[in-house]
Short mmCIF file of C-alpha atoms and ligand atoms in Angstrom, two decimals:
data_model
loop_
_atom_site.label_atom_id
_atom_site.label_comp_id
_atom_site.label_asym_id
_atom_site.label_seq_id
_atom_site.Cartn_x
_atom_site.Cartn_y
_atom_site.Cartn_z
CA MET A 1 58.40 57.26 -20.20
CA SER A 2 55.98 54.39 -20.38
CA GLY A 3 58.01 52.38 -22.91
CA TYR A 4 54.81 51.03 -24.53
CA THR A 5 53.66 51.58 -28.15
CA GLY A 6 50.53 53.35 -26.87
CA LYS A 7 50.96 56.63 -24.96
CA PHE A 8 50.23 57.18 -21.30
CA ILE A 9 48.92 60.73 -20.86
CA THR A 10 47.85 62.31 -17.59
CA LEU A 11 45.94 65.46 -16.93
CA GLU A 12 46.56 67.58 -13.82
CA GLY A 13 45.85 70.89 -12.13
CA ILE A 14 44.05 72.42 -9.19
CA GLU A 15 40.26 72.16 -8.82
CA GLY A 16 38.16 73.62 -11.59
CA VAL A 17 40.86 74.33 -14.17
CA GLY A 18 39.11 72.28 -16.84
CA LYS A 19 40.44 68.71 -16.67
CA THR A 20 37.03 67.11 -17.23
CA THR A 21 36.11 69.71 -19.90
CA ASN A 22 39.26 68.95 -21.94
CA ARG A 23 39.26 65.18 -21.66
CA GLU A 24 37.06 64.60 -24.70
CA TYR A 25 39.24 66.89 -26.83
CA ILE A 26 42.46 65.10 -25.76
CA ARG A 27 40.84 61.73 -26.35
CA SER A 28 39.92 62.80 -29.91
CA LEU A 29 43.52 63.87 -30.54
CA LEU A 30 44.86 60.59 -29.20
CA GLU A 31 42.52 58.63 -31.46
CA GLN A 32 44.18 60.34 -34.43
CA THR A 33 47.20 58.10 -33.66
CA GLY A 34 45.06 55.16 -34.83
CA LYS A 35 45.14 53.46 -31.41
CA PRO A 36 42.07 53.24 -29.15
CA CYS A 37 42.11 55.39 -26.06
CA VAL A 38 41.22 54.13 -22.57
CA GLU A 39 39.97 57.03 -20.51
CA THR A 40 40.13 56.79 -16.71
CA ARG A 41 40.63 58.79 -13.53
CA GLU A 42 42.24 58.87 -10.09
CA PRO A 43 41.48 58.29 -7.39
CA GLY A 44 39.17 55.72 -8.97
CA GLY A 45 39.05 53.79 -12.23
CA THR A 46 38.26 50.43 -10.54
CA PRO A 47 35.52 49.34 -8.17
CA LEU A 48 38.01 49.38 -5.25
CA GLY A 49 39.47 52.71 -6.41
CA GLU A 50 36.03 54.31 -6.69
CA ALA A 51 35.15 53.09 -3.19
CA LEU A 52 38.41 54.61 -1.89
CA ARG A 53 37.64 57.84 -3.82
CA GLU A 54 34.32 58.14 -2.01
CA MET A 55 36.03 57.66 1.37
CA LEU A 56 38.70 60.21 0.49
CA LEU A 57 36.31 62.92 -0.72
CA GLN A 58 33.29 62.59 1.60
CA HIS A 59 33.01 64.88 4.63
CA SER A 60 32.45 62.02 7.08
CA HIS A 61 36.22 61.47 7.03
CA GLU A 62 37.22 65.00 8.04
CA GLY A 63 40.39 64.88 10.06
CA MET A 64 41.83 61.89 8.22
CA SER A 65 45.61 61.84 8.78
CA SER A 66 47.83 62.92 5.90
CA ASP A 67 49.63 59.55 5.89
CA ALA A 68 46.31 57.64 5.66
CA GLU A 69 45.34 59.92 2.75
CA LEU A 70 48.63 59.33 1.00
CA LEU A 71 48.45 55.54 1.46
CA MET A 72 44.85 55.39 0.21
CA MET A 73 45.80 57.35 -2.96
CA PHE A 74 48.55 54.75 -3.60
CA ALA A 75 46.31 51.77 -2.69
CA ALA A 76 43.80 52.99 -5.26
CA ARG A 77 46.67 53.53 -7.74
CA ALA A 78 48.12 50.05 -7.29
CA GLU A 79 44.74 48.54 -8.08
CA HIS A 80 44.24 50.91 -11.03
CA LEU A 81 47.64 50.08 -12.50
CA ASN A 82 47.17 46.34 -12.16
CA LYS A 83 43.61 46.14 -13.37
CA VAL A 84 43.29 48.98 -15.91
CA ILE A 85 46.38 51.00 -16.88
CA LEU A 86 48.98 48.29 -17.47
CA PRO A 87 46.62 45.86 -19.28
CA ALA A 88 45.53 48.75 -21.55
CA LEU A 89 49.12 49.75 -22.35
CA GLU A 90 50.16 46.10 -22.83
CA ALA A 91 47.30 45.72 -25.35
CA GLY A 92 48.71 48.67 -27.34
CA ASN A 93 46.11 51.26 -26.33
CA ASN A 94 46.64 54.89 -25.41
CA VAL A 95 45.66 55.68 -21.83
CA LEU A 96 44.32 59.11 -20.77
CA CYS A 97 44.16 59.45 -16.99
CA ASP A 98 42.54 62.39 -15.18
CA ARG A 99 45.10 62.83 -12.37
CA PHE A 100 47.91 60.47 -11.39
CA THR A 101 51.02 60.58 -9.16
CA GLU A 102 51.86 64.23 -9.90
CA ALA A 103 48.64 64.97 -7.99
CA THR A 104 50.06 63.12 -4.98
CA TYR A 105 53.24 65.25 -5.08
CA ALA A 106 51.09 68.36 -5.42
CA TYR A 107 48.31 67.67 -2.85
CA GLN A 108 49.89 65.33 -0.27
CA GLY A 109 53.39 66.73 -0.79
CA GLY A 110 52.88 70.46 -1.43
CA GLY A 111 49.43 70.75 0.12
CA ARG A 112 49.75 68.53 3.21
CA GLY A 113 53.51 68.89 3.65
CA ILE A 114 54.52 65.20 3.33
CA ASN A 115 58.17 64.82 2.42
CA ASP A 116 58.55 64.06 -1.27
CA LYS A 117 61.05 61.30 -0.55
CA LYS A 118 58.25 59.31 1.10
CA ILE A 119 56.09 59.83 -1.98
CA ALA A 120 58.94 58.82 -4.27
CA GLU A 121 59.37 55.58 -2.32
CA LEU A 122 55.76 54.70 -2.82
CA GLU A 123 55.92 55.77 -6.48
CA ASN A 124 58.88 53.46 -7.11
CA TRP A 125 57.27 50.58 -5.23
CA VAL A 126 53.86 50.81 -6.91
CA GLN A 127 54.89 51.93 -10.37
CA GLY A 128 58.41 50.58 -10.84
CA ASP A 129 59.85 52.52 -13.77
CA LEU A 130 56.47 53.50 -15.22
CA ARG A 131 56.01 57.26 -15.67
CA PRO A 132 53.50 59.04 -17.95
CA ASP A 133 54.76 59.91 -21.43
CA LEU A 134 53.20 63.32 -20.98
CA THR A 135 51.55 65.10 -18.08
CA ILE A 136 49.53 68.16 -19.06
CA ILE A 137 49.15 70.59 -16.18
CA LEU A 138 46.21 72.96 -16.72
CA ASP A 139 47.30 76.02 -14.77
CA ALA A 140 45.15 78.93 -13.58
CA PRO A 141 45.07 81.19 -10.54
CA VAL A 142 43.56 79.54 -7.50
CA GLU A 143 40.66 82.05 -7.44
CA THR A 144 39.78 81.25 -11.07
CA GLY A 145 39.80 77.48 -10.51
CA ARG A 146 37.82 77.66 -7.28
CA GLU A 147 35.26 80.06 -8.76
CA ARG A 148 34.73 77.71 -11.75
CA ALA A 149 34.55 74.59 -9.52
CA GLY A 150 32.11 76.35 -7.18
CA ARG A 151 29.74 76.98 -10.04
CA ARG A 152 29.66 73.25 -10.80
CA SER A 153 29.13 71.62 -7.33
CA ALA A 154 29.44 71.96 -3.55
CA PRO A 155 33.03 71.50 -2.28
CA ASP A 156 34.16 67.98 -1.19
CA ARG A 157 36.54 67.16 1.71
CA ILE A 158 39.64 68.31 -0.19
CA GLU A 159 37.99 71.17 -2.10
CA LYS A 160 37.04 72.80 1.17
CA GLU A 161 40.70 73.53 2.01
CA GLN A 162 41.73 77.19 2.14
CA ASN A 163 43.37 79.15 -0.69
CA ASP A 164 46.88 78.82 0.81
CA PHE A 165 46.61 75.01 0.48
CA PHE A 166 45.76 75.33 -3.22
CA GLU A 167 48.54 77.92 -3.71
CA ARG A 168 51.01 75.30 -2.43
CA VAL A 169 49.43 72.66 -4.69
CA ARG A 170 49.71 74.95 -7.70
CA HIS A 171 53.31 75.88 -6.84
CA THR A 172 54.28 72.17 -6.58
CA TYR A 173 52.74 71.43 -9.97
CA LEU A 174 54.79 74.25 -11.53
CA GLU A 175 57.93 72.98 -9.79
CA LEU A 176 57.30 69.49 -11.26
CA ALA A 177 57.07 71.03 -14.73
CA ASN A 178 60.38 72.81 -14.18
CA HIS A 179 62.01 69.64 -12.91
CA TYR A 180 60.77 67.27 -15.66
CA PRO A 181 60.34 69.46 -18.77
CA HIS A 182 60.69 66.41 -21.04
CA ARG A 183 57.50 64.83 -19.67
CA VAL A 184 55.52 67.57 -17.87
CA ALA A 185 54.01 70.57 -19.71
CA VAL A 186 52.07 73.57 -18.44
CA VAL A 187 49.08 74.99 -20.33
CA ASP A 188 47.56 78.35 -19.38
CA ALA A 189 44.00 77.33 -18.53
CA SER A 190 42.82 80.80 -17.44
CA VAL A 191 42.02 81.78 -21.05
CA ALA A 192 39.05 80.88 -23.31
CA LEU A 193 38.56 77.13 -23.94
CA GLU A 194 39.52 77.43 -27.62
CA LYS A 195 42.90 78.95 -26.65
CA VAL A 196 43.41 76.28 -23.97
CA GLN A 197 42.89 73.59 -26.62
CA ASP A 198 45.31 75.26 -29.07
CA GLN A 199 48.00 75.00 -26.39
CA ILE A 200 47.11 71.37 -25.64
CA LEU A 201 47.53 70.53 -29.35
CA HIS A 202 50.84 72.37 -29.39
CA VAL A 203 52.33 70.55 -26.35
CA MET A 204 51.17 67.18 -27.65
CA LYS A 205 53.04 67.85 -30.92
CA GLN A 206 56.03 69.31 -29.12
CA HIS A 207 56.37 66.19 -26.92
CA GLY A 208 56.06 63.83 -29.89
CA ILE A 209 52.65 62.41 -28.89
CA LEU A 210 51.18 63.63 -32.22
CA ASP A 211 53.00 64.18 -35.57
N1 T5A I 1 43.83 63.96 -5.23
C1 T5A I 1 43.88 63.16 -6.32
C2 T5A I 1 44.89 64.00 -4.31
O1 T5A I 1 44.83 64.72 -3.30
N2 T5A I 1 45.94 63.18 -4.55
C3 T5A I 1 46.04 62.29 -5.60
O2 T5A I 1 47.02 61.55 -5.73
C4 T5A I 1 44.93 62.32 -6.55
C5 T5A I 1 44.96 61.39 -7.69
C6 T5A I 1 39.95 64.44 -7.00
C7 T5A I 1 40.51 65.03 -5.71
O3 T5A I 1 41.47 64.17 -5.23
C8 T5A I 1 42.69 64.86 -5.01
C9 T5A I 1 42.64 66.06 -5.87
C10 T5A I 1 41.17 66.38 -5.94
O4 T5A I 1 40.88 67.25 -4.86
P1 T5A I 1 38.73 65.35 -9.07
O5 T5A I 1 37.29 65.25 -9.26
O6 T5A I 1 39.57 64.51 -9.90
O7 T5A I 1 38.98 65.20 -7.55
O8 T5A I 1 39.31 66.76 -9.35
P2 T5A I 1 38.69 68.13 -9.36
O9 T5A I 1 39.80 69.11 -9.57
O10 T5A I 1 37.84 68.31 -8.17
O11 T5A I 1 37.82 68.12 -10.63
P3 T5A I 1 36.93 69.25 -11.06
O12 T5A I 1 35.85 68.57 -11.80
O13 T5A I 1 36.59 70.11 -9.91
O14 T5A I 1 37.78 70.18 -11.95
P4 T5A I 1 38.12 70.11 -13.44
O15 T5A I 1 37.75 68.78 -14.01
O16 T5A I 1 39.49 70.55 -13.57
O17 T5A I 1 37.18 71.23 -14.05
P5 T5A I 1 35.92 71.10 -15.01
O18 T5A I 1 36.34 70.62 -16.37
O19 T5A I 1 34.85 70.35 -14.31
O20 T5A I 1 35.53 72.64 -15.18
C11 T5A I 1 34.94 73.38 -14.14
C12 T5A I 1 34.01 74.49 -14.71
O21 T5A I 1 34.82 75.42 -15.44
C13 T5A I 1 34.32 75.55 -16.77
C14 T5A I 1 33.60 74.26 -17.11
O22 T5A I 1 32.62 74.49 -18.07
C15 T5A I 1 33.00 73.93 -15.73
O23 T5A I 1 31.82 74.62 -15.53
N3 T5A I 1 35.51 75.77 -17.65
C16 T5A I 1 35.86 76.96 -18.17
N4 T5A I 1 35.25 78.16 -18.11
C17 T5A I 1 35.88 79.19 -18.81
N5 T5A I 1 37.00 79.04 -19.52
C18 T5A I 1 37.64 77.85 -19.61
N6 T5A I 1 38.79 77.71 -20.31
C19 T5A I 1 37.04 76.75 -18.91
N7 T5A I 1 37.41 75.46 -18.78
C20 T5A I 1 36.48 74.85 -17.97
#
Protein backbone atom coordinates (compact mmCIF):
# COMPACT_ATOMS: atom_id res chain seq x y z
CA MET A 1 0.00 0.00 0.00
CA SER A 2 1.21 3.50 -0.77
CA GLY A 3 0.52 4.87 2.73
CA TYR A 4 -0.42 8.29 1.29
CA THR A 5 -3.80 10.04 1.58
CA GLY A 6 -4.17 9.96 -2.22
CA LYS A 7 -4.41 6.58 -3.94
CA PHE A 8 -1.82 5.06 -6.25
CA ILE A 9 -3.65 3.04 -8.92
CA THR A 10 -2.00 1.13 -11.75
CA LEU A 11 -3.50 -0.35 -14.87
CA GLU A 12 -2.10 -3.51 -16.46
CA GLY A 13 -2.71 -6.18 -19.05
CA ILE A 14 -1.38 -7.53 -22.33
CA GLU A 15 -1.39 -5.38 -25.49
CA GLY A 16 -4.74 -4.09 -26.72
CA VAL A 17 -6.89 -5.04 -23.72
CA GLY A 18 -8.13 -1.47 -23.26
CA LYS A 19 -5.81 0.29 -20.79
CA THR A 20 -5.76 3.56 -22.73
CA THR A 21 -9.51 3.31 -23.46
CA ASN A 22 -10.38 2.97 -19.75
CA ARG A 23 -8.00 5.56 -18.32
CA GLU A 24 -10.41 8.46 -18.69
CA TYR A 25 -13.17 6.50 -16.94
CA ILE A 26 -10.93 5.55 -14.00
CA ARG A 27 -9.69 9.11 -13.76
CA SER A 28 -13.30 10.35 -13.52
CA LEU A 29 -13.98 7.83 -10.72
CA LEU A 30 -10.86 8.90 -8.83
CA GLU A 31 -11.88 12.54 -9.08
CA GLN A 32 -15.06 11.63 -7.18
CA THR A 33 -12.81 11.25 -4.11
CA GLY A 34 -12.32 15.04 -4.23
CA LYS A 35 -8.59 14.79 -4.89
CA PRO A 36 -6.99 15.71 -8.22
CA CYS A 37 -5.68 12.83 -10.31
CA VAL A 38 -2.23 12.80 -11.90
CA GLU A 39 -2.35 10.54 -14.94
CA THR A 40 0.88 9.05 -16.25
CA ARG A 41 2.41 5.99 -17.92
CA GLU A 42 5.35 3.61 -18.00
CA PRO A 43 7.79 3.32 -19.48
CA GLY A 44 7.67 7.09 -19.73
CA GLY A 45 6.12 9.91 -17.73
CA THR A 46 9.29 12.09 -17.70
CA PRO A 47 11.53 13.39 -20.51
CA LEU A 48 14.16 10.74 -19.64
CA GLY A 49 11.50 8.02 -19.30
CA GLU A 50 9.95 8.91 -22.67
CA ALA A 51 13.40 8.79 -24.31
CA LEU A 52 13.98 5.35 -22.76
CA ARG A 53 10.50 4.27 -23.92
CA GLU A 54 11.38 5.15 -27.48
CA MET A 55 14.61 3.14 -27.28
CA LEU A 56 12.76 0.20 -25.72
CA LEU A 57 9.98 0.08 -28.30
CA GLN A 58 11.67 1.01 -31.58
CA HIS A 59 12.81 -1.73 -33.95
CA SER A 60 16.36 -0.40 -34.25
CA HIS A 61 17.10 -2.07 -30.91
CA GLU A 62 16.03 -5.58 -31.94
CA GLY A 63 18.12 -8.13 -30.08
CA MET A 64 18.48 -5.98 -26.93
CA SER A 65 19.47 -8.29 -24.05
CA SER A 66 16.76 -9.10 -21.51
CA ASP A 67 18.87 -7.68 -18.67
CA ALA A 68 19.37 -4.38 -20.53
CA GLU A 69 15.59 -4.25 -21.10
CA LEU A 70 14.92 -4.92 -17.41
CA LEU A 71 17.39 -2.27 -16.23
CA MET A 72 16.04 0.34 -18.65
CA MET A 73 12.50 -0.27 -17.33
CA PHE A 74 13.75 0.36 -13.79
CA ALA A 75 15.90 3.35 -14.82
CA ALA A 76 12.78 4.95 -16.32
CA ARG A 77 10.82 3.98 -13.18
CA ALA A 78 13.39 5.49 -10.77
CA GLU A 79 13.16 8.81 -12.63
CA HIS A 80 9.37 8.60 -12.79
CA LEU A 81 9.04 7.91 -9.07
CA ASN A 82 11.38 10.73 -8.08
CA LYS A 83 10.08 13.37 -10.47
CA VAL A 84 6.36 12.57 -10.81
CA ILE A 85 4.79 9.81 -8.72
CA LEU A 86 6.19 10.53 -5.26
CA PRO A 87 5.81 14.35 -5.50
CA ALA A 88 2.18 13.85 -6.63
CA LEU A 89 1.39 11.46 -3.76
CA GLU A 90 3.20 13.70 -1.25
CA ALA A 91 1.03 16.62 -2.44
CA GLY A 92 -2.10 14.55 -1.66
CA ASN A 93 -3.07 13.70 -5.23
CA ASN A 94 -4.31 10.42 -6.61
CA VAL A 95 -1.98 8.89 -9.20
CA LEU A 96 -3.22 6.75 -12.10
CA CYS A 97 -0.36 5.02 -13.89
CA ASP A 98 -0.74 3.04 -17.14
CA ARG A 99 1.60 0.10 -16.32
CA PHE A 100 4.09 -0.16 -13.46
CA THR A 101 6.23 -2.89 -11.85
CA GLU A 102 3.65 -5.66 -12.34
CA ALA A 103 4.39 -5.20 -16.07
CA THR A 104 8.04 -5.94 -15.34
CA TYR A 105 7.15 -9.18 -13.54
CA ALA A 106 4.85 -10.10 -16.44
CA TYR A 107 7.00 -9.11 -19.47
CA GLN A 108 10.62 -9.38 -18.30
CA GLY A 109 9.82 -12.15 -15.76
CA GLY A 110 7.11 -14.25 -17.42
CA GLY A 111 7.81 -13.20 -21.02
CA ARG A 112 11.62 -13.07 -21.07
CA GLY A 113 12.23 -15.60 -18.30
CA ILE A 114 14.19 -13.38 -15.88
CA ASN A 115 14.11 -14.77 -12.34
CA ASP A 116 11.57 -12.87 -10.26
CA LYS A 117 14.05 -12.59 -7.37
CA LYS A 118 16.18 -10.29 -9.55
CA ILE A 119 13.11 -8.18 -10.30
CA ALA A 120 12.16 -8.09 -6.62
CA GLU A 121 15.65 -6.81 -5.72
CA LEU A 122 15.29 -3.93 -8.16
CA GLU A 123 11.73 -3.29 -6.98
CA ASN A 124 12.88 -3.01 -3.36
CA TRP A 125 15.85 -0.84 -4.29
CA VAL A 126 13.96 1.60 -6.52
CA GLN A 127 10.60 1.68 -4.70
CA GLY A 128 11.44 0.88 -1.07
CA ASP A 129 8.09 -0.09 0.50
CA LEU A 130 5.95 1.71 -2.09
CA ARG A 131 3.41 -0.55 -3.80
CA PRO A 132 0.24 0.51 -5.65
CA ASP A 133 -2.94 0.67 -3.56
CA LEU A 134 -4.69 -1.15 -6.38
CA THR A 135 -3.53 -2.72 -9.64
CA ILE A 136 -6.32 -3.38 -12.13
CA ILE A 137 -5.41 -6.11 -14.60
CA LEU A 138 -7.54 -5.96 -17.74
CA ASP A 139 -7.58 -9.57 -18.86
CA ALA A 140 -8.52 -10.97 -22.27
CA PRO A 141 -7.34 -13.84 -24.46
CA VAL A 142 -4.10 -13.07 -26.29
CA GLU A 143 -5.84 -13.29 -29.69
CA THR A 144 -8.44 -10.71 -28.62
CA GLY A 145 -5.84 -8.24 -27.33
CA ARG A 146 -3.57 -8.62 -30.34
CA GLU A 147 -6.44 -8.30 -32.78
CA ARG A 148 -7.59 -5.07 -31.07
CA ALA A 149 -4.04 -3.67 -30.88
CA GLY A 150 -3.42 -4.55 -34.54
CA ARG A 151 -6.43 -2.49 -35.58
CA ARG A 152 -4.89 0.54 -33.87
CA SER A 153 -1.23 0.58 -35.02
CA ALA A 154 1.70 -1.41 -36.42
CA PRO A 155 3.45 -3.62 -33.81
CA ASP A 156 6.43 -2.15 -31.89
CA ARG A 157 9.55 -4.12 -30.80
CA ILE A 158 7.74 -5.87 -27.93
CA GLU A 159 4.35 -6.22 -29.65
CA LYS A 160 5.97 -8.22 -32.45
CA GLU A 161 6.69 -11.13 -30.04
CA GLN A 162 4.86 -14.40 -30.73
CA ASN A 163 1.64 -15.53 -29.02
CA ASP A 164 3.46 -17.87 -26.59
CA PHE A 165 5.34 -14.83 -25.17
CA PHE A 166 2.03 -13.06 -24.50
CA GLU A 167 0.51 -16.25 -23.06
CA ARG A 168 3.33 -16.27 -20.47
CA VAL A 169 2.82 -12.55 -19.81
CA ARG A 170 -0.91 -13.09 -19.28
CA HIS A 171 -0.30 -16.12 -17.06
CA THR A 172 2.13 -14.13 -14.87
CA TYR A 173 -0.39 -11.32 -14.47
CA LEU A 174 -3.01 -13.83 -13.30
CA GLU A 175 -0.50 -15.37 -10.88
CA LEU A 176 0.22 -11.92 -9.42
CA ALA A 177 -3.51 -11.44 -8.82
CA ASN A 178 -3.69 -14.81 -7.03
CA HIS A 179 -0.66 -13.95 -4.95
CA TYR A 180 -1.68 -10.42 -3.93
CA PRO A 181 -5.52 -10.44 -3.91
CA HIS A 182 -5.59 -7.50 -1.45
CA ARG A 183 -3.96 -5.17 -4.00
CA VAL A 184 -4.28 -6.78 -7.46
CA ALA A 185 -7.68 -7.32 -9.15
CA VAL A 186 -8.58 -8.93 -12.47
CA VAL A 187 -11.28 -7.51 -14.74
CA ASP A 188 -12.61 -9.48 -17.73
CA ALA A 189 -11.76 -7.12 -20.59
CA SER A 190 -13.02 -9.41 -23.36
CA VAL A 191 -16.60 -8.15 -22.98
CA ALA A 192 -18.28 -4.92 -24.14
CA LEU A 193 -16.73 -1.70 -22.79
CA GLU A 194 -19.77 -0.91 -20.63
CA LYS A 195 -19.44 -4.27 -18.85
CA VAL A 196 -15.68 -3.77 -18.43
CA GLN A 197 -16.37 -0.43 -16.73
CA ASP A 198 -19.02 -1.95 -14.43
CA GLN A 199 -16.37 -4.38 -13.21
CA ILE A 200 -13.80 -1.59 -12.76
CA LEU A 201 -16.27 0.34 -10.59
CA HIS A 202 -16.96 -2.82 -8.58
CA VAL A 203 -13.27 -3.61 -7.88
CA MET A 204 -12.55 0.00 -6.93
CA LYS A 205 -15.36 -0.15 -4.35
CA GLN A 206 -14.37 -3.63 -3.20
CA HIS A 207 -10.78 -2.48 -2.56
CA GLY A 208 -11.87 0.63 -0.66
CA ILE A 209 -10.70 3.13 -3.31
CA LEU A 210 -14.28 4.45 -3.65
CA ASP A 211 -17.08 4.44 -1.04
N1 LIG B 1 6.61 -2.98 -20.72
C1 LIG B 1 6.18 -1.95 -19.92
C2 LIG B 1 7.48 -3.95 -20.23
O1 LIG B 1 7.88 -4.88 -20.97
N2 LIG B 1 7.90 -3.87 -18.93
C3 LIG B 1 7.53 -2.85 -18.09
O2 LIG B 1 7.97 -2.80 -16.93
C4 LIG B 1 6.63 -1.85 -18.62
C5 LIG B 1 6.20 -0.72 -17.75
C6 LIG B 1 4.44 -0.43 -23.38
C7 LIG B 1 5.20 -1.70 -23.69
O3 LIG B 1 6.22 -1.81 -22.73
C8 LIG B 1 6.16 -3.07 -22.11
C9 LIG B 1 4.75 -3.54 -22.28
C10 LIG B 1 4.33 -2.94 -23.60
O4 LIG B 1 4.71 -3.84 -24.62
P1 LIG B 1 2.07 0.47 -23.91
O5 LIG B 1 1.80 1.44 -24.98
O6 LIG B 1 1.99 0.95 -22.54
O7 LIG B 1 3.45 -0.21 -24.27
O8 LIG B 1 1.13 -0.76 -23.89
P2 LIG B 1 0.25 -1.39 -24.96
O9 LIG B 1 -0.31 -2.60 -24.35
O10 LIG B 1 1.05 -1.53 -26.22
O11 LIG B 1 -0.89 -0.35 -25.13
P3 LIG B 1 -1.97 -0.50 -26.17
O12 LIG B 1 -2.32 0.91 -26.48
O13 LIG B 1 -1.58 -1.41 -27.26
O14 LIG B 1 -3.12 -1.27 -25.49
P4 LIG B 1 -4.26 -0.78 -24.57
O15 LIG B 1 -4.00 0.61 -24.12
O16 LIG B 1 -4.46 -1.82 -23.55
O17 LIG B 1 -5.52 -0.82 -25.55
P5 LIG B 1 -6.36 0.40 -26.13
O18 LIG B 1 -7.14 1.04 -25.05
O19 LIG B 1 -5.50 1.23 -27.00
O20 LIG B 1 -7.44 -0.44 -27.01
C11 LIG B 1 -7.05 -1.09 -28.20
C12 LIG B 1 -8.26 -1.12 -29.17
O21 LIG B 1 -9.29 -1.92 -28.62
C13 LIG B 1 -10.52 -1.20 -28.53
C14 LIG B 1 -10.14 0.27 -28.49
O22 LIG B 1 -11.17 1.07 -28.98
C15 LIG B 1 -8.90 0.27 -29.39
O23 LIG B 1 -9.29 0.36 -30.73
N3 LIG B 1 -11.20 -1.66 -27.29
C16 LIG B 1 -12.28 -2.46 -27.28
N4 LIG B 1 -12.99 -3.03 -28.28
C17 LIG B 1 -14.05 -3.81 -27.91
N5 LIG B 1 -14.41 -4.04 -26.61
C18 LIG B 1 -13.73 -3.50 -25.59
N6 LIG B 1 -14.09 -3.77 -24.32
C19 LIG B 1 -12.60 -2.67 -25.91
N7 LIG B 1 -11.70 -2.00 -25.15
C20 LIG B 1 -10.84 -1.39 -26.01
